[in-house]
XYZ file of C-alpha atoms in Angstrom:
577
model
C -19.415 -11.718 11.513
C -20.629 -8.327 11.534
C -18.253 -5.548 9.223
C -17.812 -2.190 9.379
C -15.873 1.013 7.628
C -15.279 3.277 10.770
C -14.541 3.075 14.446
C -13.462 5.136 17.385
C -12.733 3.856 21.575
C -12.049 5.870 23.970
C -10.956 4.698 26.995
C -9.429 7.149 29.587
C -9.726 7.842 33.492
C -11.923 9.663 35.285
C -12.071 13.361 33.974
C -8.699 12.490 32.501
C -8.531 12.516 29.011
C -10.858 14.678 25.482
C -14.243 15.003 24.767
C -15.316 13.448 20.640
C -17.876 15.996 19.042
C -19.717 13.714 16.505
C -17.371 12.013 15.495
C -16.973 10.596 11.213
C -19.553 13.634 10.861
C -22.205 12.439 13.444
C -22.990 9.259 12.175
C -21.225 6.840 13.460
C -23.171 4.711 16.724
C -22.081 5.179 20.296
C -22.074 2.391 22.914
C -19.884 3.002 26.515
C -18.510 0.391 28.395
C -16.290 -0.512 31.563
C -13.089 0.902 29.753
C -14.619 3.707 27.795
C -16.281 4.343 24.608
C -16.813 3.031 21.298
C -17.955 4.614 18.246
C -18.814 2.704 14.389
C -20.471 3.258 11.153
C -22.528 0.899 11.867
C -24.628 -1.588 14.855
C -22.971 -1.942 17.753
C -22.988 -5.694 19.222
C -23.327 -6.162 22.792
C -21.569 -6.360 24.807
C -18.760 -8.269 23.705
C -18.459 -8.293 20.215
C -16.003 -8.915 17.311
C -16.054 -6.522 14.033
C -14.702 -7.072 11.124
C -12.230 -4.141 9.541
C -11.979 -5.551 6.361
C -13.590 -8.087 3.896
C -14.092 -11.158 3.661
C -11.082 -12.357 6.869
C -9.738 -15.620 6.132
C -6.716 -18.046 6.584
C -3.744 -18.304 4.484
C -5.640 -21.481 3.647
C -8.528 -19.471 2.161
C -10.842 -20.678 5.102
C -13.145 -18.311 6.138
C -11.972 -17.137 10.400
C -16.151 -16.856 11.942
C -16.567 -14.446 14.892
C -15.727 -16.819 17.707
C -12.814 -17.740 16.205
C -11.391 -14.898 15.962
C -12.027 -13.052 19.104
C -10.671 -16.781 20.327
C -7.816 -15.146 18.382
C -7.318 -11.610 18.887
C -7.049 -12.493 23.054
C -4.640 -14.618 22.289
C -2.671 -13.234 19.989
C 0.163 -16.106 18.173
C -2.869 -17.743 16.222
C -3.315 -13.386 14.173
C 0.049 -14.439 11.966
C -2.606 -17.501 9.633
C -4.630 -14.498 8.883
C -4.354 -13.158 5.604
C -3.155 -9.496 3.999
C -5.023 -7.359 4.346
C -6.425 -8.079 7.905
C -7.965 -6.401 11.166
C -10.469 -6.042 13.495
C -11.114 -5.746 17.160
C -12.866 -7.870 19.814
C -14.173 -5.875 23.351
C -16.027 -6.787 26.400
C -16.502 -5.298 29.638
C -12.825 -5.393 30.599
C -10.715 -3.604 27.182
C -10.189 -3.850 23.695
C -8.497 -5.125 21.825
C -7.325 -4.651 18.564
C -5.463 -6.598 15.412
C -3.222 -5.586 11.895
C -1.868 -7.682 9.875
C 1.198 -9.907 9.106
C 2.589 -6.893 6.958
C 0.889 -4.113 8.679
C -0.854 -3.389 5.388
C -4.546 -2.315 7.249
C -3.497 1.054 8.469
C -5.209 0.868 12.205
C -4.186 4.555 13.916
C -4.171 4.961 17.945
C -2.268 8.015 20.269
C -1.887 8.390 23.997
C -2.421 11.317 26.570
C -2.157 12.219 29.973
C -4.687 9.759 31.326
C -6.165 8.501 28.231
C -5.825 6.995 25.298
C -7.818 5.722 21.984
C -7.245 4.404 18.962
C -9.444 4.649 15.732
C -9.353 3.591 11.804
C -8.684 6.793 11.366
C -6.070 9.199 11.703
C -8.202 12.891 10.808
C -9.830 11.515 13.506
C -7.691 11.176 16.221
C -5.524 14.838 15.191
C -9.177 16.412 15.361
C -9.954 14.486 19.257
C -6.394 15.828 20.959
C -6.303 19.165 18.623
C -3.484 17.207 17.746
C -0.537 19.562 15.363
C 0.980 18.344 12.109
C 4.843 16.580 13.067
C 7.001 18.711 10.662
C 9.445 15.723 11.112
C 7.145 13.412 9.354
C 5.047 15.940 6.584
C 8.759 16.515 6.338
C 10.206 12.780 5.771
C 7.167 11.960 3.184
C 7.554 15.287 1.619
C 11.083 13.756 0.657
C 10.140 10.096 -0.172
C 6.481 10.541 -1.239
C 5.901 8.028 2.453
C 5.867 7.429 6.010
C 7.980 4.925 7.757
C 7.856 3.043 10.564
C 4.381 3.723 12.012
C 4.621 7.279 11.845
C 1.859 10.284 10.559
C 1.350 13.165 9.471
C 0.399 14.580 13.113
C 1.982 14.634 16.025
C 1.459 10.985 18.386
C -0.513 9.513 16.380
C 0.614 6.285 15.133
C 0.002 3.224 13.313
C -0.408 -0.610 14.682
C 2.583 -1.703 13.625
C 2.612 -4.380 11.348
C 2.065 -8.066 12.382
C 1.088 -6.551 16.302
C -2.281 -5.582 18.386
C -3.776 -2.942 21.247
C -5.060 -3.179 24.397
C -6.949 -0.510 25.248
C -8.393 -0.393 29.175
C -7.646 2.238 31.979
C -6.450 4.862 29.081
C -3.682 2.872 28.566
C -2.797 1.720 24.631
C -0.387 -1.812 24.634
C 1.675 -2.597 21.689
C 2.037 -6.866 21.600
C 3.617 -8.538 18.704
C 2.381 -11.234 17.429
C 4.640 -12.261 15.297
C 7.863 -11.878 17.138
C 6.494 -15.442 19.034
C 4.588 -17.882 16.088
C 6.150 -19.862 14.475
C 8.042 -18.724 11.614
C 6.433 -20.131 8.261
C 8.176 -23.446 7.096
C 10.112 -23.681 4.310
C 9.575 -26.811 1.990
C 12.282 -29.187 0.886
C 13.471 -29.718 -2.228
C 13.441 -27.519 -4.711
C 12.644 -24.126 -4.201
C 11.093 -23.536 -8.063
C 8.599 -26.271 -7.446
C 7.378 -25.816 -3.894
C 7.559 -22.351 -4.382
C 5.043 -23.055 -8.555
C 3.011 -25.417 -5.872
C 2.143 -22.728 -3.406
C 1.250 -20.806 -6.113
C -1.262 -22.957 -7.598
C -2.156 -23.971 -4.316
C -3.644 -20.658 -3.603
C -4.645 -19.188 -6.187
C -6.751 -22.255 -6.952
C -8.283 -22.586 -4.021
C -9.881 -18.721 -4.459
C -11.456 -19.069 -7.687
C -13.293 -22.439 -5.688
C -14.474 -19.793 -3.144
C -14.666 -17.522 -5.959
C -15.406 -18.307 -8.963
C -15.715 -14.400 -9.653
C -12.293 -13.297 -8.856
C -11.032 -10.042 -11.207
C -7.591 -11.571 -11.796
C -5.520 -8.576 -12.597
C -3.515 -8.481 -16.017
C -1.059 -6.442 -17.679
C 2.057 -7.110 -19.986
C 4.556 -7.368 -16.721
C 5.733 -10.730 -14.633
C 3.488 -10.118 -11.872
C 0.419 -10.055 -12.936
C 1.698 -13.241 -15.780
C 2.873 -15.235 -12.768
C -0.233 -15.545 -10.550
C -3.041 -16.411 -13.892
C -0.334 -18.938 -14.952
C -0.993 -20.691 -11.388
C -3.720 -20.943 -12.208
C -4.335 -24.196 -14.600
C -5.283 -23.818 -18.325
C -7.974 -25.891 -18.318
C -10.068 -23.208 -15.570
C -8.945 -19.876 -18.057
C -11.715 -19.867 -19.512
C -14.348 -17.493 -18.407
C -12.360 -15.888 -16.122
C -12.348 -12.487 -15.256
C -9.044 -9.914 -16.235
C -7.856 -6.616 -16.308
C -6.376 -4.484 -17.892
C -5.058 -0.353 -17.549
C -4.685 1.332 -20.657
C -2.852 3.998 -22.196
C -1.424 5.327 -25.658
C 1.309 4.072 -26.620
C 2.252 1.237 -24.242
C 1.688 -2.469 -25.058
C 0.354 -3.555 -21.774
C -3.209 -3.437 -23.264
C -2.041 -5.143 -26.869
C 0.087 -8.017 -24.360
C -2.935 -8.247 -22.503
C -5.205 -8.882 -24.861
C -3.399 -11.754 -26.929
C -3.234 -13.400 -23.569
C -7.129 -12.975 -22.723
C -8.634 -13.572 -26.126
C -5.757 -16.665 -26.361
C -7.204 -18.052 -23.300
C -10.833 -16.771 -23.748
C -11.397 -14.254 -20.490
C -13.717 -12.430 -19.540
C -11.744 -9.415 -20.521
C -12.535 -5.831 -18.789
C -10.045 -3.162 -19.953
C -9.809 0.605 -19.330
C -8.969 3.785 -20.326
C -6.681 6.282 -18.162
C -7.297 8.756 -20.590
C -10.969 9.327 -19.998
C -9.037 10.909 -17.211
C -8.791 14.017 -19.209
C -12.312 13.958 -20.125
C -12.608 15.603 -15.918
C -13.889 19.409 -15.326
C -11.412 20.287 -13.099
C -13.690 20.949 -10.657
C -14.202 17.274 -10.351
C -11.069 15.811 -10.668
C -10.168 18.177 -7.513
C -13.428 16.477 -5.591
C -11.976 13.560 -6.810
C -8.406 14.138 -5.294
C -10.200 15.636 -1.847
C -12.326 13.176 -1.319
C -9.015 10.535 -2.038
C -6.968 12.092 0.499
C -9.843 12.407 3.189
C -11.063 8.548 2.761
C -6.658 7.970 2.583
C -6.641 10.344 6.362
C -4.463 12.468 3.969
C -1.625 9.363 4.924
C -0.436 8.636 1.261
C -0.273 10.618 -2.660
C -4.226 11.797 -3.119
C -3.879 12.153 -6.825
C -2.051 9.036 -7.183
C -4.118 7.648 -4.637
C -7.574 9.196 -6.687
C -6.496 7.774 -10.395
C -6.219 3.946 -8.602
C -10.114 5.493 -6.993
C -10.969 6.938 -9.656
C -10.737 2.890 -11.493
C -11.529 0.686 -8.613
C -15.568 2.567 -9.780
C -15.256 1.511 -12.448
C -14.377 -2.653 -11.842
C -17.865 -4.647 -10.584
C -17.876 -6.097 -7.100
C -16.023 -9.021 -6.836
C -12.592 -10.393 -4.672
C -9.534 -8.942 -7.630
C -6.244 -10.573 -7.026
C -3.000 -8.186 -7.226
C 0.097 -8.995 -7.861
C 1.846 -6.664 -5.480
C 5.092 -8.643 -4.135
C 6.030 -10.119 -6.700
C 9.018 -7.837 -6.510
C 10.941 -10.086 -3.216
C 11.066 -13.129 -5.487
C 12.372 -10.818 -8.367
C 14.896 -10.002 -7.297
C 14.017 -6.408 -8.814
C 15.353 -4.650 -5.511
C 18.888 -4.929 -6.846
C 18.673 -3.471 -9.393
C 21.938 -1.790 -9.725
C 23.209 -2.628 -6.881
C 25.912 -4.914 -6.215
C 26.164 -7.454 -2.812
C 27.814 -5.997 0.236
C 28.608 -8.716 3.441
C 26.209 -5.755 5.351
C 24.635 -2.206 4.948
C 26.290 0.172 5.497
C 25.793 4.215 5.334
C 27.765 5.315 2.303
C 24.928 2.432 0.230
C 22.353 3.600 2.173
C 23.063 7.972 1.962
C 23.121 6.498 -2.064
C 20.427 4.436 -2.224
C 17.989 7.242 -0.272
C 19.654 10.171 -3.105
C 19.636 7.796 -5.727
C 15.589 5.657 -5.926
C 13.927 8.040 -2.863
C 14.678 11.572 -2.702
C 15.161 12.587 -6.819
C 11.626 10.311 -7.110
C 8.614 11.300 -5.351
C 9.594 14.478 -3.339
C 7.978 17.321 -3.403
C 9.550 20.161 -5.090
C 12.243 21.637 -2.210
C 10.645 25.263 -4.788
C 7.596 24.029 -2.672
C 9.018 24.022 0.633
C 10.112 27.253 2.842
C 14.188 26.728 2.796
C 14.831 25.436 6.423
C 11.447 23.244 5.664
C 13.241 21.455 3.161
C 17.035 21.288 4.409
C 15.256 19.971 7.865
C 13.209 17.683 5.636
C 16.522 15.710 3.855
C 18.100 15.754 7.075
C 14.830 13.254 8.401
C 13.947 12.264 5.225
C 18.089 10.311 5.454
C 17.962 9.355 8.915
C 14.124 8.027 9.215
C 16.138 5.042 6.356
C 18.900 5.341 8.197
C 17.402 3.923 10.910
C 15.079 1.952 9.011
C 18.181 -0.044 7.707
C 19.970 -0.262 10.568
C 17.278 -2.718 12.147
C 19.150 -5.488 8.930
C 20.645 -8.107 9.852
C 22.164 -9.370 7.078
C 23.713 -8.964 3.450
C 23.053 -5.489 1.542
C 20.812 -6.074 -1.056
C 18.319 -8.416 1.853
C 18.791 -5.715 3.713
C 17.281 -3.857 0.691
C 14.322 -6.361 0.064
C 13.759 -5.222 3.640
C 13.095 -2.199 3.581
C 11.291 -1.944 0.347
C 8.475 -5.387 2.327
C 8.336 -3.883 5.762
C 8.418 -0.201 4.655
C 7.292 1.259 1.535
C 4.616 -2.056 0.807
C 3.794 -1.763 4.239
C 3.114 1.944 3.963
C 2.648 2.561 -0.131
C 1.060 -0.374 -0.758
C -0.381 -0.325 2.352
C -2.189 3.028 2.671
C -4.446 2.449 -0.663
C -5.355 -1.718 0.170
C -6.438 -0.025 3.404
C -9.346 2.169 1.709
C -9.727 -1.080 -1.523
C -10.248 -4.159 1.291
C -13.561 -2.135 2.667
C -14.642 -2.194 -0.103
C -14.074 -5.757 -2.539
C -11.315 -8.497 -0.854
C -7.548 -8.297 -1.760
C -6.078 -10.941 -2.732
C -2.314 -11.231 -2.218
C -0.556 -14.825 -3.445
C 3.175 -13.097 -2.939
C 2.136 -11.355 0.731
C 1.464 -15.460 1.975
C 3.881 -15.829 4.860
C 4.914 -18.174 2.836
C 5.826 -17.351 -0.301
C 7.861 -14.617 1.249
C 9.841 -17.281 4.106
C 10.367 -19.798 0.186
C 11.476 -16.093 -1.752
C 13.700 -15.490 1.606
C 15.456 -18.903 1.728
C 16.925 -17.912 -1.959
C 19.826 -16.557 -2.582
C 19.552 -12.577 -3.840
C 22.063 -12.854 -6.071
C 19.758 -15.680 -7.485
C 17.085 -13.912 -7.916
C 18.069 -10.993 -8.849
C 17.633 -10.638 -12.686
C 13.598 -11.942 -12.385
C 15.599 -15.776 -13.256
C 14.851 -17.850 -10.374
C 10.498 -16.134 -10.341
C 10.618 -16.779 -14.112
C 11.764 -20.765 -13.858
C 8.889 -21.157 -11.899
C 6.788 -19.469 -14.385
C 8.053 -21.740 -16.707
C 7.232 -25.020 -14.143
C 3.567 -23.287 -14.467
C 3.083 -22.990 -17.414
C 5.975 -23.087 -20.417
C 3.568 -20.753 -23.094
C 3.005 -17.890 -20.607
C 6.795 -18.355 -20.498
C 8.081 -18.211 -23.495
C 4.521 -15.678 -24.716
C 6.818 -11.220 -24.236
C 6.120 -9.196 -21.854
C 5.755 -5.410 -22.495
C 9.354 -4.781 -22.695
C 9.819 -7.011 -25.386
C 11.526 -10.121 -23.184
C 9.733 -13.317 -23.056
C 10.280 -14.668 -19.362
C 12.055 -18.040 -20.483
C 15.208 -16.103 -21.222
C 15.682 -13.998 -17.641
C 17.245 -13.557 -16.766
C 18.977 -10.778 -18.446
C 21.499 -8.259 -16.646
C 23.358 -7.357 -19.325
C 20.095 -6.066 -20.940
C 18.893 -3.394 -18.058
C 16.724 -1.205 -20.308
C 14.852 -3.492 -21.157
C 15.394 -4.641 -18.382
C 14.044 -1.320 -16.438
C 10.426 -2.441 -14.828
C 12.199 -4.495 -12.148
C 14.421 -1.585 -11.487
C 13.548 0.094 -7.887
C 14.126 3.267 -10.259
C 10.824 2.751 -12.491
C 8.992 1.125 -9.316
C 9.627 4.636 -7.553
C 9.202 6.510 -10.020
C 5.302 5.223 -11.137
C 3.534 5.931 -7.305
C 0.489 3.389 -6.805
C 0.001 2.536 -10.042
C 2.022 0.021 -9.134
C -0.140 -1.151 -6.997
C -1.436 -3.283 -9.772
C 1.433 -4.003 -11.781
C -0.289 -2.414 -14.958
C 0.791 1.708 -15.584
C 4.402 0.922 -16.911
C 6.801 4.346 -18.568
C 6.163 7.648 -18.973
C 3.175 7.006 -21.412
C 1.262 5.468 -17.913
C 1.720 8.199 -15.993
C 1.047 11.412 -17.577
C -2.786 10.239 -18.307
C -3.080 9.490 -14.800
C -1.633 10.763 -11.772
C 0.199 14.789 -14.088
C -3.289 14.727 -15.982
C -4.920 14.699 -12.822
C -2.571 16.754 -11.029
C -2.327 19.648 -13.852
C -6.589 19.850 -13.769
C -6.237 19.723 -10.148
C -3.811 23.607 -10.217
C -6.666 24.014 -13.117
C -9.764 24.464 -9.756
C -7.423 25.927 -7.845
C -6.447 28.601 -10.225
C -10.014 29.728 -10.366
C -11.345 28.474 -6.301
C -7.683 30.044 -4.565
C -9.263 29.719 -1.183
C -8.824 26.375 -1.942
C -5.544 25.697 -1.160
C -3.635 28.621 0.394
C -5.505 27.581 4.028
C -1.898 25.904 2.941
C 0.350 28.783 4.393
C -0.973 28.373 7.561
C 1.322 25.577 7.749
C 4.874 27.216 7.785
C 5.498 24.010 5.247
C 4.931 26.132 2.209
C 6.647 28.666 0.438
C 4.520 32.566 -0.302
C 5.788 33.654 -3.567
C 5.740 30.374 -4.389
C 2.385 29.376 -4.540
C 1.608 32.487 -6.121
C 3.151 32.007 -8.830
C 1.827 27.608 -9.075
C -2.133 30.300 -8.530
C -1.026 32.776 -11.534
C -0.377 30.290 -14.009
C 3.525 31.771 -13.899
C 4.130 27.823 -14.166
C 2.739 24.489 -13.541
C 4.137 21.190 -10.521
C 4.853 17.932 -10.258
C 1.543 15.685 -9.067
C 3.700 14.341 -5.436
C 4.116 18.195 -5.514
C 0.205 18.778 -5.800
C -0.655 15.975 -3.596
C 1.122 17.208 -0.828
C -0.871 20.599 -1.117
C -3.694 18.202 -0.893
C -3.340 16.754 2.059
C -2.505 19.758 3.720
C -5.427 21.136 2.498
C -7.770 18.956 3.909
C -5.400 19.317 7.252
C -6.237 22.886 7.290
C -9.848 22.799 6.032
C -10.241 20.401 9.415
C -9.477 22.390 11.923
C -6.344 20.623 12.292
C -3.557 23.541 13.703
C -0.714 23.246 12.120
């Protein structure tokens, strides 16, 4: 099956819609079809065809899905629930183009609807440029306050993301959304002991992955989620497998992971995050700027730039990630008490405590009216999300983090990463999520349920200390919240995209990552202020504040540098602001 990175499809009634000008820098091939025009950065198939937009399309049992089967599934819709995330693909014939994303929506695709025309693309920036779409103050403001986009929002008016578990049909100048997860049969929860069922599911997934791809890399930190995934591999198979750890001064992760790697004789790669500090200011700026473009200005390019830098040092190969394990561990429940249902007071407190105060662009940088409206817009957006969860409070928190935070915050990283390697997320399997949901949230809280699963998989690993000093077999330990800080939502939120890898823990790991990279970018802006001054055209940034930043009067944090870097890319690419 053909795999491509970049795609733009435009359909319109006669005389309707804009004419694309050299999309993807002129590097794409174009094909004309009865329903419209199609640009790809690879060979254009015949009159009909299917292309993968993520490496290694497969089902949840690790069976590869070929072009013929995927074409049928795209046309039918419902079977797509069997595809493992992250996933996206398009199929087209003489009548229409069909695009699909995975059941969580991790692989981002974007669309826009105009007067008599519509378009689909892998790039929100390309669609904004095509339509002359300006920045949307509401969605940009929500991002500035929360650090991620909610729902299907993008920074651009009219440009939206394909919803999770859905397809788009493009034809006749119209873009139609269909949900396949709403009509698909829900994942079945095995009967019997949920601990035994989860252990069997994880072991089966990990072993099948190694059977198909012996070169698979396990992320291995001092944390719980990477430990659980590694434990799912039988001890007899661990010698010689590839493991990966990020190292930072003062952190226990490389020590703990190194001990495990030595004990099980794995092929262990350690990436030293302090090397980021060796970049010149110009090189740091190039890294962050390229990240902003690569990720369509939808995420924080400073945090994403750190991850792009890490990926550049890892040899090709399938990656098993620990992302999503928090659902089973009840880590989002830290500091919360159970209630029958969400209410405005609970939601607003959650927003103030965990989101608004952690990943926000500094309010001092923003035009006062915009800063005030941004906070209001973010709170309203979070409230709307919780209105859709008709369940108890702790379960609603779990669903918010999965359907919003993981969907968009983790998804934008995976959208880039799945173009270079196959990403395997055992904790994103619908059966894993169904099992986790079947366990009462109070039983999952404090990692109690997951700890029992770990004990079932490997008692030795359950007895080995985590980077926090806690032995998993002793969980839950609700009376020592400081020791369990790695499981709290607030810590999860503070780590930004570094949590994708389950590696960076605490201030020291962050200090040699995003803040150092952000400081280098600021230094380059001070040397080349014309690179950032165009952000003032957006109307969102205070001119006097930016002048103080560039003069060296004060610095700022990585979230704010990322916000400015995104705006700079938008302005440079001539998207009206």
